[in-house]
PDB file of C-alpha atoms and ligand atoms in Angstrom:
ATOM      1  CA  MET A   1      92.331 140.773  99.381  1.00  0.00           C
ATOM      2  CA  LEU A   2      94.853 138.105  98.637  1.00  0.00           C
ATOM      3  CA  HIS A   3      92.032 135.735  98.212  1.00  0.00           C
ATOM      4  CA  ASN A   4      90.333 137.965  95.685  1.00  0.00           C
ATOM      5  CA  PHE A   5      93.584 138.525  93.829  1.00  0.00           C
ATOM      6  CA  VAL A   6      94.100 134.800  93.597  1.00  0.00           C
ATOM      7  CA  LYS A   7      90.510 134.195  92.403  1.00  0.00           C
ATOM      8  CA  THR A   8      90.862 136.857  89.663  1.00  0.00           C
ATOM      9  CA  THR A   9      94.204 135.469  88.589  1.00  0.00           C
ATOM     10  CA  VAL A  10      92.913 131.927  88.445  1.00  0.00           C
ATOM     11  CA  ALA A  11      89.822 133.033  86.547  1.00  0.00           C
ATOM     12  CA  ALA A  12      92.091 134.766  84.030  1.00  0.00           C
ATOM     13  CA  LEU A  13      94.281 131.851  83.648  1.00  0.00           C
ATOM     14  CA  ALA A  14      91.282 129.560  83.167  1.00  0.00           C
ATOM     15  CA  MET A  15      89.849 131.806  80.477  1.00  0.00           C
ATOM     16  CA  GLY A  16      93.160 131.803  78.625  1.00  0.00           C
ATOM     17  CA  SER A  17      93.445 127.999  78.643  1.00  0.00           C
ATOM     18  CA  ALA A  18      89.798 126.845  78.588  1.00  0.00           C
ATOM     19  CA  SER A  19      89.648 126.200  74.856  1.00  0.00           C
ATOM     20  CA  THR A  20      93.151 124.715  74.560  1.00  0.00           C
ATOM     21  CA  VAL A  21      93.135 122.257  77.512  1.00  0.00           C
ATOM     22  CA  LEU A  22      94.082 118.871  76.316  1.00  0.00           C
ATOM     23  CA  ALA A  23      96.626 116.118  76.720  1.00  0.00           C
ATOM     24  CA  HIS A  24      97.023 115.484  80.431  1.00  0.00           C
ATOM     25  CA  SER A  25      97.315 112.011  81.838  1.00  0.00           C
ATOM     26  CA  TRP A  26      95.886 108.473  81.742  1.00  0.00           C
ATOM     27  CA  VAL A  27      96.787 105.038  83.067  1.00  0.00           C
ATOM     28  CA  ASP A  28      99.431 103.066  81.168  1.00  0.00           C
ATOM     29  CA  SER A  29      99.485  99.977  83.467  1.00  0.00           C
ATOM     30  CA  THR A  30      96.594  98.927  85.675  1.00  0.00           C
ATOM     31  CA  LYS A  31      98.675  96.316  87.480  1.00  0.00           C
ATOM     32  CA  TYR A  32     102.355  97.123  87.518  1.00  0.00           C
ATOM     33  CA  ASP A  33     105.232  95.110  89.019  1.00  0.00           C
ATOM     34  CA  PRO A  34     107.591  97.852  90.278  1.00  0.00           C
ATOM     35  CA  VAL A  35     110.274  95.355  91.241  1.00  0.00           C
ATOM     36  CA  ASN A  36     110.619  93.761  87.889  1.00  0.00           C
ATOM     37  CA  GLN A  37     109.282  96.847  86.062  1.00  0.00           C
ATOM     38  CA  VAL A  38     106.729  95.104  83.899  1.00  0.00           C
ATOM     39  CA  SER A  39     103.048  95.561  83.331  1.00  0.00           C
ATOM     40  CA  LEU A  40     100.692  92.742  84.122  1.00  0.00           C
ATOM     41  CA  GLY A  41      97.566  94.400  82.786  1.00  0.00           C
ATOM     42  CA  TYR A  42      96.297  97.423  80.973  1.00  0.00           C
ATOM     43  CA  PRO A  43      93.203  99.618  80.788  1.00  0.00           C
ATOM     44  CA  ARG A  44      90.433  99.425  78.149  1.00  0.00           C
ATOM     45  CA  GLY A  45      91.409 100.093  74.563  1.00  0.00           C
ATOM     46  CA  TYR A  46      94.975 100.937  75.522  1.00  0.00           C
ATOM     47  CA  PRO A  47      96.870 101.773  72.350  1.00  0.00           C
ATOM     48  CA  GLY A  48     100.368 101.382  73.729  1.00  0.00           C
ATOM     49  CA  ARG A  49     103.250 103.894  73.743  1.00  0.00           C
ATOM     50  CA  SER A  50     104.397 102.852  70.318  1.00  0.00           C
ATOM     51  CA  ASN A  51     101.323 104.660  69.047  1.00  0.00           C
ATOM     52  CA  PRO A  52     102.537 108.269  68.465  1.00  0.00           C
ATOM     53  CA  ASP A  53      99.030 109.644  68.866  1.00  0.00           C
ATOM     54  CA  ILE A  54      98.377 108.034  72.322  1.00  0.00           C
ATOM     55  CA  ASN A  55      98.409 111.464  73.926  1.00  0.00           C
ATOM     56  CA  THR A  56      95.524 112.879  71.959  1.00  0.00           C
ATOM     57  CA  GLU A  57      93.711 109.581  71.402  1.00  0.00           C
ATOM     58  CA  TYR A  58      93.685 108.353  75.011  1.00  0.00           C
ATOM     59  CA  THR A  59      93.213 111.527  77.113  1.00  0.00           C
ATOM     60  CA  TYR A  60      89.734 111.842  78.318  1.00  0.00           C
ATOM     61  CA  LEU A  61      88.747 115.229  79.831  1.00  0.00           C
ATOM     62  CA  PHE A  62      85.715 116.466  81.807  1.00  0.00           C
ATOM     63  CA  SER A  63      85.894 120.221  81.387  1.00  0.00           C
ATOM     64  CA  GLY A  64      83.926 122.652  83.629  1.00  0.00           C
ATOM     65  CA  SER A  65      82.486 120.154  86.176  1.00  0.00           C
ATOM     66  CA  PRO A  66      79.901 118.701  83.865  1.00  0.00           C
ATOM     67  CA  LYS A  67      76.778 117.383  85.599  1.00  0.00           C
ATOM     68  CA  SER A  68      76.576 114.603  82.958  1.00  0.00           C
ATOM     69  CA  GLN A  69      78.971 113.121  80.464  1.00  0.00           C
ATOM     70  CA  PRO A  70      79.897 109.512  79.650  1.00  0.00           C
ATOM     71  CA  MET A  71      82.232 108.284  82.369  1.00  0.00           C
ATOM     72  CA  CYS A  72      84.658 106.690  79.939  1.00  0.00           C
ATOM     73  CA  ASN A  73      86.458 107.786  76.816  1.00  0.00           C
ATOM     74  CA  PRO A  74      84.215 106.817  73.831  1.00  0.00           C
ATOM     75  CA  LYS A  75      87.006 104.198  72.928  1.00  0.00           C
ATOM     76  CA  GLN A  76      86.380 102.724  76.380  1.00  0.00           C
ATOM     77  CA  GLN A  77      82.731 103.214  77.194  1.00  0.00           C
ATOM     78  CA  ALA A  78      81.020 100.779  74.915  1.00  0.00           C
ATOM     79  CA  ASN A  79      82.906  97.542  75.591  1.00  0.00           C
ATOM     80  CA  MET A  80      85.736  95.872  77.300  1.00  0.00           C
ATOM     81  CA  ASN A  81      88.292  96.013  74.554  1.00  0.00           C
ATOM     82  CA  TYR A  82      91.532  94.314  75.263  1.00  0.00           C
ATOM     83  CA  SER A  83      94.068  92.712  72.974  1.00  0.00           C
ATOM     84  CA  PRO A  84      96.671  90.001  73.433  1.00  0.00           C
ATOM     85  CA  LEU A  85      99.329  92.643  73.576  1.00  0.00           C
ATOM     86  CA  PHE A  86      97.385  94.767  76.205  1.00  0.00           C
ATOM     87  CA  PRO A  87      95.279  92.327  78.265  1.00  0.00           C
ATOM     88  CA  MET A  88      93.061  92.886  81.320  1.00  0.00           C
ATOM     89  CA  ALA A  89      94.784  92.221  84.617  1.00  0.00           C
ATOM     90  CA  THR A  90      93.950  89.275  86.781  1.00  0.00           C
ATOM     91  CA  VAL A  91      93.805  89.917  90.562  1.00  0.00           C
ATOM     92  CA  GLN A  92      92.387  88.330  93.737  1.00  0.00           C
ATOM     93  CA  PRO A  93      90.454  89.886  96.563  1.00  0.00           C
ATOM     94  CA  GLY A  94      92.689  91.765  99.025  1.00  0.00           C
ATOM     95  CA  GLU A  95      95.614  92.001  96.601  1.00  0.00           C
ATOM     96  CA  THR A  96      97.751  95.212  96.573  1.00  0.00           C
ATOM     97  CA  VAL A  97      97.824  96.655  93.024  1.00  0.00           C
ATOM     98  CA  TYR A  98     100.259  99.271  91.691  1.00  0.00           C
ATOM     99  CA  THR A  99      98.786 101.487  88.963  1.00  0.00           C
ATOM    100  CA  THR A 100     101.006 103.825  86.792  1.00  0.00           C
ATOM    101  CA  TRP A 101     100.421 106.975  84.888  1.00  0.00           C
ATOM    102  CA  GLU A 102     102.533 109.891  83.675  1.00  0.00           C
ATOM    103  CA  GLN A 103     103.175 113.087  85.653  1.00  0.00           C
ATOM    104  CA  ASN A 104     102.904 115.258  82.590  1.00  0.00           C
ATOM    105  CA  GLY A 105     104.383 118.276  84.385  1.00  0.00           C
ATOM    106  CA  HIS A 106     101.885 118.303  87.296  1.00  0.00           C
ATOM    107  CA  LEU A 107     104.219 117.665  90.182  1.00  0.00           C
ATOM    108  CA  ASN A 108     102.695 119.261  93.334  1.00  0.00           C
ATOM    109  CA  ASN A 109     104.352 118.401  96.607  1.00  0.00           C
ATOM    110  CA  ALA A 110     102.585 121.043  98.681  1.00  0.00           C
ATOM    111  CA  ASN A 111      98.999 120.290  97.591  1.00  0.00           C
ATOM    112  CA  PRO A 112      98.911 117.181  95.443  1.00  0.00           C
ATOM    113  CA  THR A 113      95.943 116.552  93.215  1.00  0.00           C
ATOM    114  CA  LYS A 114      94.074 113.285  93.981  1.00  0.00           C
ATOM    115  CA  ILE A 115      93.143 110.128  92.159  1.00  0.00           C
ATOM    116  CA  ASP A 116      90.198 107.922  93.191  1.00  0.00           C
ATOM    117  CA  ILE A 117      89.904 104.278  92.067  1.00  0.00           C
ATOM    118  CA  LEU A 118      86.133 103.888  91.653  1.00  0.00           C
ATOM    119  CA  TYR A 119      84.378 100.563  91.379  1.00  0.00           C
ATOM    120  CA  TYR A 120      81.093  98.732  91.814  1.00  0.00           C
ATOM    121  CA  PRO A 121      81.027  95.551  93.900  1.00  0.00           C
ATOM    122  CA  ASP A 122      78.609  94.154  91.254  1.00  0.00           C
ATOM    123  CA  PRO A 123      80.109  92.617  88.117  1.00  0.00           C
ATOM    124  CA  ASN A 124      76.911  93.433  86.168  1.00  0.00           C
ATOM    125  CA  LYS A 125      77.158  97.153  86.839  1.00  0.00           C
ATOM    126  CA  GLN A 126      79.161  99.186  84.327  1.00  0.00           C
ATOM    127  CA  PHE A 127      79.983 102.838  84.728  1.00  0.00           C
ATOM    128  CA  ALA A 128      77.769 105.086  82.554  1.00  0.00           C
ATOM    129  CA  ASP A 129      77.971 108.738  83.662  1.00  0.00           C
ATOM    130  CA  VAL A 130      80.535 110.960  85.421  1.00  0.00           C
ATOM    131  CA  SER A 131      77.993 111.767  88.081  1.00  0.00           C
ATOM    132  CA  GLU A 132      78.673 108.240  89.419  1.00  0.00           C
ATOM    133  CA  ARG A 133      81.969 109.498  90.885  1.00  0.00           C
ATOM    134  CA  ASN A 134      79.921 110.633  93.782  1.00  0.00           C
ATOM    135  CA  THR A 135      77.998 107.398  94.247  1.00  0.00           C
ATOM    136  CA  ALA A 136      80.348 104.557  93.305  1.00  0.00           C
ATOM    137  CA  MET A 137      82.597 102.782  95.789  1.00  0.00           C
ATOM    138  CA  VAL A 138      86.171 103.961  96.209  1.00  0.00           C
ATOM    139  CA  ALA A 139      88.831 101.249  96.358  1.00  0.00           C
ATOM    140  CA  GLY A 140      91.685 103.711  96.979  1.00  0.00           C
ATOM    141  CA  THR A 141      92.825 107.333  96.817  1.00  0.00           C
ATOM    142  CA  MET A 142      96.300 108.239  95.657  1.00  0.00           C
ATOM    143  CA  ASP A 143      98.382 111.371  95.203  1.00  0.00           C
ATOM    144  CA  PHE A 144      98.763 112.244  91.524  1.00  0.00           C
ATOM    145  CA  ALA A 145     102.368 113.452  91.461  1.00  0.00           C
ATOM    146  CA  THR A 146     104.701 114.128  94.350  1.00  0.00           C
ATOM    147  CA  ASN A 147     108.274 113.222  95.169  1.00  0.00           C
ATOM    148  CA  ALA A 148     106.801 110.208  97.006  1.00  0.00           C
ATOM    149  CA  THR A 149     104.919 108.865  93.910  1.00  0.00           C
ATOM    150  CA  CYS A 150     107.105 109.780  90.888  1.00  0.00           C
ATOM    151  CA  TYR A 151     110.352 108.157  89.829  1.00  0.00           C
ATOM    152  CA  SER A 152     112.020 111.447  88.656  1.00  0.00           C
ATOM    153  CA  PRO A 153     110.052 114.306  90.158  1.00  0.00           C
ATOM    154  CA  GLY A 154     111.990 116.938  88.183  1.00  0.00           C
ATOM    155  CA  ASN A 155     111.163 115.262  84.883  1.00  0.00           C
ATOM    156  CA  PRO A 156     107.750 116.321  83.580  1.00  0.00           C
ATOM    157  CA  ASN A 157     107.379 113.010  81.704  1.00  0.00           C
ATOM    158  CA  SER A 158     108.236 110.865  84.761  1.00  0.00           C
ATOM    159  CA  VAL A 159     106.249 107.825  85.476  1.00  0.00           C
ATOM    160  CA  CYS A 160     104.230 108.132  88.697  1.00  0.00           C
ATOM    161  CA  PHE A 161     102.389 105.339  90.480  1.00  0.00           C
ATOM    162  CA  GLY A 162     100.465 104.430  93.610  1.00  0.00           C
ATOM    163  CA  SER A 163      99.066 101.395  95.310  1.00  0.00           C
ATOM    164  CA  TRP A 164      95.585 100.441  96.340  1.00  0.00           C
ATOM    165  CA  THR A 165      93.739  97.307  97.428  1.00  0.00           C
ATOM    166  CA  VAL A 166      91.391  95.057  95.507  1.00  0.00           C
ATOM    167  CA  PRO A 167      88.235  95.075  97.715  1.00  0.00           C
ATOM    168  CA  LYS A 168      87.981  91.856  99.755  1.00  0.00           C
ATOM    169  CA  ASP A 169      84.302  91.376  99.087  1.00  0.00           C
ATOM    170  CA  LEU A 170      84.687  90.883  95.311  1.00  0.00           C
ATOM    171  CA  LYS A 171      83.775  87.318  94.185  1.00  0.00           C
ATOM    172  CA  PRO A 172      86.351  85.292  92.283  1.00  0.00           C
ATOM    173  CA  GLY A 173      85.235  84.269  88.858  1.00  0.00           C
ATOM    174  CA  ASN A 174      83.903  87.650  87.889  1.00  0.00           C
ATOM    175  CA  VAL A 175      85.104  90.709  85.918  1.00  0.00           C
ATOM    176  CA  TYR A 176      84.649  93.944  87.845  1.00  0.00           C
ATOM    177  CA  HIS A 177      84.641  97.498  86.475  1.00  0.00           C
ATOM    178  CA  PHE A 178      86.901 100.262  87.648  1.00  0.00           C
ATOM    179  CA  VAL A 179      87.647 103.843  86.885  1.00  0.00           C
ATOM    180  CA  TRP A 180      90.915 105.796  87.524  1.00  0.00           C
ATOM    181  CA  PHE A 181      89.509 109.303  88.220  1.00  0.00           C
ATOM    182  CA  TRP A 182      91.835 112.207  88.534  1.00  0.00           C
ATOM    183  CA  TYR A 183      90.614 115.468  90.036  1.00  0.00           C
ATOM    184  CA  PHE A 184      93.134 117.698  88.375  1.00  0.00           C
ATOM    185  CA  ASN A 185      90.974 120.757  89.283  1.00  0.00           C
ATOM    186  CA  GLN A 186      93.694 123.353  88.908  1.00  0.00           C
ATOM    187  CA  ASN A 187      91.208 125.017  86.542  1.00  0.00           C
ATOM    188  CA  PRO A 188      88.629 126.581  88.910  1.00  0.00           C
ATOM    189  CA  ALA A 189      85.873 125.599  86.409  1.00  0.00           C
ATOM    190  CA  GLY A 190      86.705 122.013  87.295  1.00  0.00           C
ATOM    191  CA  GLU A 191      88.911 119.707  85.257  1.00  0.00           C
ATOM    192  CA  TRP A 192      88.961 115.931  85.726  1.00  0.00           C
ATOM    193  CA  TYR A 193      90.201 113.008  83.715  1.00  0.00           C
ATOM    194  CA  SER A 194      89.253 109.307  83.631  1.00  0.00           C
ATOM    195  CA  THR A 195      90.601 105.984  82.433  1.00  0.00           C
ATOM    196  CA  CYS A 196      88.245 102.976  82.586  1.00  0.00           C
ATOM    197  CA  PHE A 197      89.540  99.493  83.210  1.00  0.00           C
ATOM    198  CA  ASP A 198      88.369  96.072  84.312  1.00  0.00           C
ATOM    199  CA  LEU A 199      89.893  93.369  86.519  1.00  0.00           C
ATOM    200  CA  ASP A 200      89.424  89.574  86.150  1.00  0.00           C
ATOM    201  CA  VAL A 201      89.026  88.538  89.804  1.00  0.00           C
ATOM    202  CA  GLN A 202      90.150  85.033  90.549  1.00  0.00           C
ATOM    203  CA  GLU A 203      90.983  82.913  93.656  1.00  0.00           C
ATOM    204  CA  SER A 204      94.570  83.224  92.790  1.00  0.00           C
ATOM    205  CA  SER A 205      96.728  85.488  90.617  1.00  0.00           C
ATOM    206  CA  HIS A 206     100.321  86.567  90.126  1.00  0.00           C
ATOM    207  CA  VAL A 207     100.871  88.701  93.199  1.00  0.00           C
ATOM    208  CA  VAL A 208     103.542  91.374  92.895  1.00  0.00           C
ATOM    209  CA  GLU A 209     106.051  92.076  95.555  1.00  0.00           C
ATOM    210  CA  VAL A 210     104.931  94.827  97.952  1.00  0.00           C
ATOM    211  CA  LYS A 211     107.571  97.098  99.339  1.00  0.00           C
ATOM    212  CA  PRO A 212     107.615 100.692 100.736  1.00  0.00           C
ATOM    213  CA  MET A 213     107.181 103.304  98.000  1.00  0.00           C
ATOM    214  CA  ALA A 214     110.530 104.992  98.717  1.00  0.00           C
ATOM    215  CA  GLU A 215     112.278 101.618  98.191  1.00  0.00           C
ATOM    216  CA  LEU A 216     110.439 100.969  94.909  1.00  0.00           C
ATOM    217  CA  LEU A 217     111.112 104.541  93.645  1.00  0.00           C
ATOM    218  CA  ALA A 218     114.782 104.151  94.395  1.00  0.00           C
ATOM    219  CA  MET A 219     115.123 101.124  92.158  1.00  0.00           C
ATOM    220  CA  ALA A 220     115.115 102.802  88.806  1.00  0.00           C
ATOM    221  CA  ASP A 221     113.334 105.088  86.399  1.00  0.00           C
ATOM    222  CA  PRO A 222     111.521 102.644  84.167  1.00  0.00           C
ATOM    223  CA  ASP A 223     112.208 102.815  80.574  1.00  0.00           C
ATOM    224  CA  LEU A 224     108.548 102.568  79.483  1.00  0.00           C
ATOM    225  CA  ASN A 225     109.059  99.237  77.805  1.00  0.00           C
ATOM    226  CA  TYR A 226     106.177  97.983  79.941  1.00  0.00           C
ATOM    227  CA  ALA A 227     103.907 100.329  78.015  1.00  0.00           C
ATOM    228  CA  LEU A 228     104.688  98.402  74.794  1.00  0.00           C
ATOM    229  CA  GLY A 229     102.719  95.390  75.673  1.00  0.00           C
ATOM    230  CA  MET A 230     103.006  91.781  76.868  1.00  0.00           C
ATOM    231  CA  THR A 231     106.050  89.703  76.058  1.00  0.00           C
ATOM    232  CA  ASP A 232     106.134  85.975  76.311  1.00  0.00           C
ATOM    233  CA  SER A 233     108.376  86.170  79.408  1.00  0.00           C
ATOM    234  CA  ILE A 234     105.727  88.302  81.159  1.00  0.00           C
ATOM    235  CA  LYS A 235     103.002  85.861  80.178  1.00  0.00           C
ATOM    236  CA  LYS A 236     105.175  83.085  81.777  1.00  0.00           C
ATOM    237  CA  GLU A 237     105.574  85.147  84.859  1.00  0.00           C
ATOM    238  CA  LEU A 238     101.780  85.581  85.042  1.00  0.00           C
ATOM    239  CA  ALA A 239     101.283  81.782  84.987  1.00  0.00           C
ATOM    240  CA  GLU A 240     103.010  81.631  88.425  1.00  0.00           C
ATOM    241  CA  VAL A 241     100.143  82.306  90.716  1.00  0.00           C
ATOM    242  CA  THR A 242      99.624  82.327  94.457  1.00  0.00           C
ATOM    243  CA  ASN A 243      96.672  82.470  96.697  1.00  0.00           C
ATOM    244  CA  LEU A 244      96.683  85.051  99.464  1.00  0.00           C
ATOM    245  CA  GLY A 245      94.041  83.089 101.306  1.00  0.00           C
ATOM    246  CA  GLU A 246      91.003  84.150 103.337  1.00  0.00           C
ATOM    247  CA  GLY A 247      91.678  87.540 104.885  1.00  0.00           C
ATOM    248  CA  ALA A 248      95.332  87.492 103.954  1.00  0.00           C
ATOM    249  CA  GLN A 249      96.332  90.825 102.536  1.00  0.00           C
ATOM    250  CA  PRO A 250      99.940  91.619 101.870  1.00  0.00           C
ATOM    251  CA  ASP A 251     101.248  94.683 103.443  1.00  0.00           C
ATOM    252  CA  GLU A 252     104.648  96.277 103.735  1.00  0.00           C
ATOM    253  CA  SER A 253     105.418  94.699 107.071  1.00  0.00           C
ATOM    254  CA  SER A 254     104.171  91.112 106.541  1.00  0.00           C
ATOM    255  CA  TYR A 255     104.628  90.413 102.887  1.00  0.00           C
ATOM    256  CA  SER A 256     107.121  87.673 102.207  1.00  0.00           C
ATOM    257  CA  SER A 257     109.142  87.815  98.984  1.00  0.00           C
ATOM    258  CA  GLU A 258     109.590  84.096  98.909  1.00  0.00           C
ATOM    259  CA  ALA A 259     108.551  82.267  95.783  1.00  0.00           C
ATOM    260  CA  PRO A 260     104.833  81.594  95.572  1.00  0.00           C
ATOM    261  CA  ALA A 261     103.663  78.076  96.126  1.00  0.00           C
ATOM    262  CA  GLU A 262     103.973  75.778  93.153  1.00  0.00           C
ATOM    263  CA  SER A 263     100.711  75.447  91.327  1.00  0.00           C
ATOM    264  CA  SER A 264      99.690  71.846  91.243  1.00  0.00           C
ATOM    265  CA  GLU A 265      99.317  71.882  87.445  1.00  0.00           C
ATOM    266  CA  PRO A 266     101.832  74.134  85.836  1.00  0.00           C
ATOM    267  CA  PRO A 267     100.539  75.368  82.608  1.00  0.00           C
ATOM    268  CA  ALA A 268     102.037  73.901  79.564  1.00  0.00           C
ATOM    269  CA  MET A 269     104.204  76.209  77.519  1.00  0.00           C
ATOM    270  CA  SER A 270     103.756  76.261  73.787  1.00  0.00           C
ATOM    271  CA  SER A 271     106.857  76.219  71.644  1.00  0.00           C
ATOM    272  CA  SER A 272     106.124  79.800  70.541  1.00  0.00           C
ATOM    273  CA  ASP A 273     106.637  81.036  74.089  1.00  0.00           C
ATOM    274  CA  ALA A 274     110.288  80.241  73.680  1.00  0.00           C
ATOM    275  CA  ALA A 275     110.626  82.906  71.033  1.00  0.00           C
ATOM    276  CA  GLU A 276     110.690  86.139  72.945  1.00  0.00           C
ATOM    277  CA  GLN A 277     109.139  88.973  70.919  1.00  0.00           C
ATOM    278  CA  PRO A 278     111.796  91.705  70.733  1.00  0.00           C
ATOM    279  CA  ILE A 279     110.781  95.116  71.644  1.00  0.00           C
ATOM    280  CA  SER A 280     111.089  96.880  68.411  1.00  0.00           C
ATOM    281  CA  SER A 281     110.841 100.499  69.427  1.00  0.00           C
ATOM    282  CA  VAL A 282     111.334 102.555  72.633  1.00  0.00           C
ATOM    283  CA  PRO A 283     108.459 104.929  72.942  1.00  0.00           C
ATOM    284  CA  ALA A 284     109.274 108.525  72.686  1.00  0.00           C
ATOM    285  CA  PRO A 285     108.462 110.441  75.933  1.00  0.00           C
ATOM    286  CA  LEU A 286     105.506 112.593  75.568  1.00  0.00           C
ATOM    287  CA  PRO A 287     106.069 116.210  75.113  1.00  0.00           C
ATOM    288  CA  ALA A 288     105.870 118.333  78.192  1.00  0.00           C
ATOM    289  CA  PRO A 289     102.679 120.435  78.304  1.00  0.00           C
ATOM    290  CA  THR A 290     103.090 123.868  76.801  1.00  0.00           C
ATOM    291  CA  PRO A 291     102.331 126.830  79.098  1.00  0.00           C
ATOM    292  CA  ALA A 292      98.949 127.333  77.418  1.00  0.00           C
ATOM    293  CA  LYS A 293      97.826 123.985  78.687  1.00  0.00           C
ATOM    294  CA  CYS A 294      97.666 122.353  82.066  1.00  0.00           C
ATOM    295  CA  ARG A 295      98.312 125.505  84.104  1.00  0.00           C
ATOM    296  CA  PRO A 296     100.229 124.826  87.250  1.00  0.00           C
ATOM    297  CA  ARG A 297      98.492 125.874  90.387  1.00  0.00           C
ATOM    298  CA  PRO A 298      98.918 129.630  90.882  1.00  0.00           C
ATOM    299  CA  HIS A 299     100.641 130.662  94.104  1.00  0.00           C
TER     300      HIS A 299
HETATM  301  C1  LIG B   1     111.530 116.791  95.034  1.00  0.00           C
HETATM  302  O1  LIG B   1     112.543 116.273  94.201  1.00  0.00           O
HETATM  303  C2  LIG B   1     113.242 117.200  93.374  1.00  0.00           C
HETATM  304  C3  LIG B   1     114.039 116.519  92.326  1.00  0.00           C
HETATM  305  O2  LIG B   1     114.679 115.364  92.856  1.00  0.00           O
HETATM  306  C4  LIG B   1     114.050 118.057  94.377  1.00  0.00           C
HETATM  307  O3  LIG B   1     114.734 119.071  93.621  1.00  0.00           O
HETATM  308  C5  LIG B   1     113.074 118.746  95.336  1.00  0.00           C
HETATM  309  O4  LIG B   1     113.742 119.508  96.260  1.00  0.00           O
HETATM  310  C6  LIG B   1     112.176 117.706  96.013  1.00  0.00           C
HETATM  311  N1  LIG B   1     111.154 118.447  96.736  1.00  0.00           N
HETATM  312  C7  LIG B   1     110.720 118.033  97.930  1.00  0.00           C
HETATM  313  C8  LIG B   1     109.557 118.918  98.504  1.00  0.00           C
HETATM  314  O5  LIG B   1     111.191 117.092  98.575  1.00  0.00           O
END
């Protein structure tokens, strides 16, 4: 009885919202440093939060459990488009990566929706179709939005993030392809979202400090400046790299926060690096979803 009631209610909600569903979530930072609150890499074709249309331009929806549909947003599918302001992240095998997105009103502590980080261990293999979500490798699974993953759970625009591990068998010197795939699925017809990104895998990279999520969340609610792009100071920070070494994987118990080993040849800084680009505008938070969109899970 209750089950039937829920099913009917869910179907009614779905019909009411099916044609208006848009604007949910996407990745802002593929490699986030939660201690210093900067982004060290971005997804494909990322427009930045200073673009007022990012919400509509960058959301990529799979509505109604499609059997086939391009895996990536048309702006991301064709090529690996990155700009100096929003570059691809560099990582190394076994590195812990923090990735961020926006809650957009979908906090769910009791039954959190899930994100998979999909990838292929072959740098020549690009994602083509959404059906590959069932056949690709999974580098990590994260909760979309709970009190344990979002900075300000009560704020629908809160930044949320999670961590996952770069597969150890990826070969340095190659760019590998990844998909952030969110099973929103609060619409019973099926509702998923993707953001496609790439990682430049190298022997060494700028490794961010790994700490327990609760400690990182307690630090501060980030101001989203990291979604405005690379500054010269972040580029300098990225030049400091470390090598985790064979089989060495940082974890919450063993990671040392000591300074990474000096690189033997520190990169020369150009004079333009000294002039820090001021952040000209603070991005407006995205509007909270209207009740007609993004229905919360019915009780
Ligand atoms: C989650 O956080 C919110 C806001 O801080 C709080 O009101 C709520 O009680 C928390 N819920 C759980 C399940 O911890």
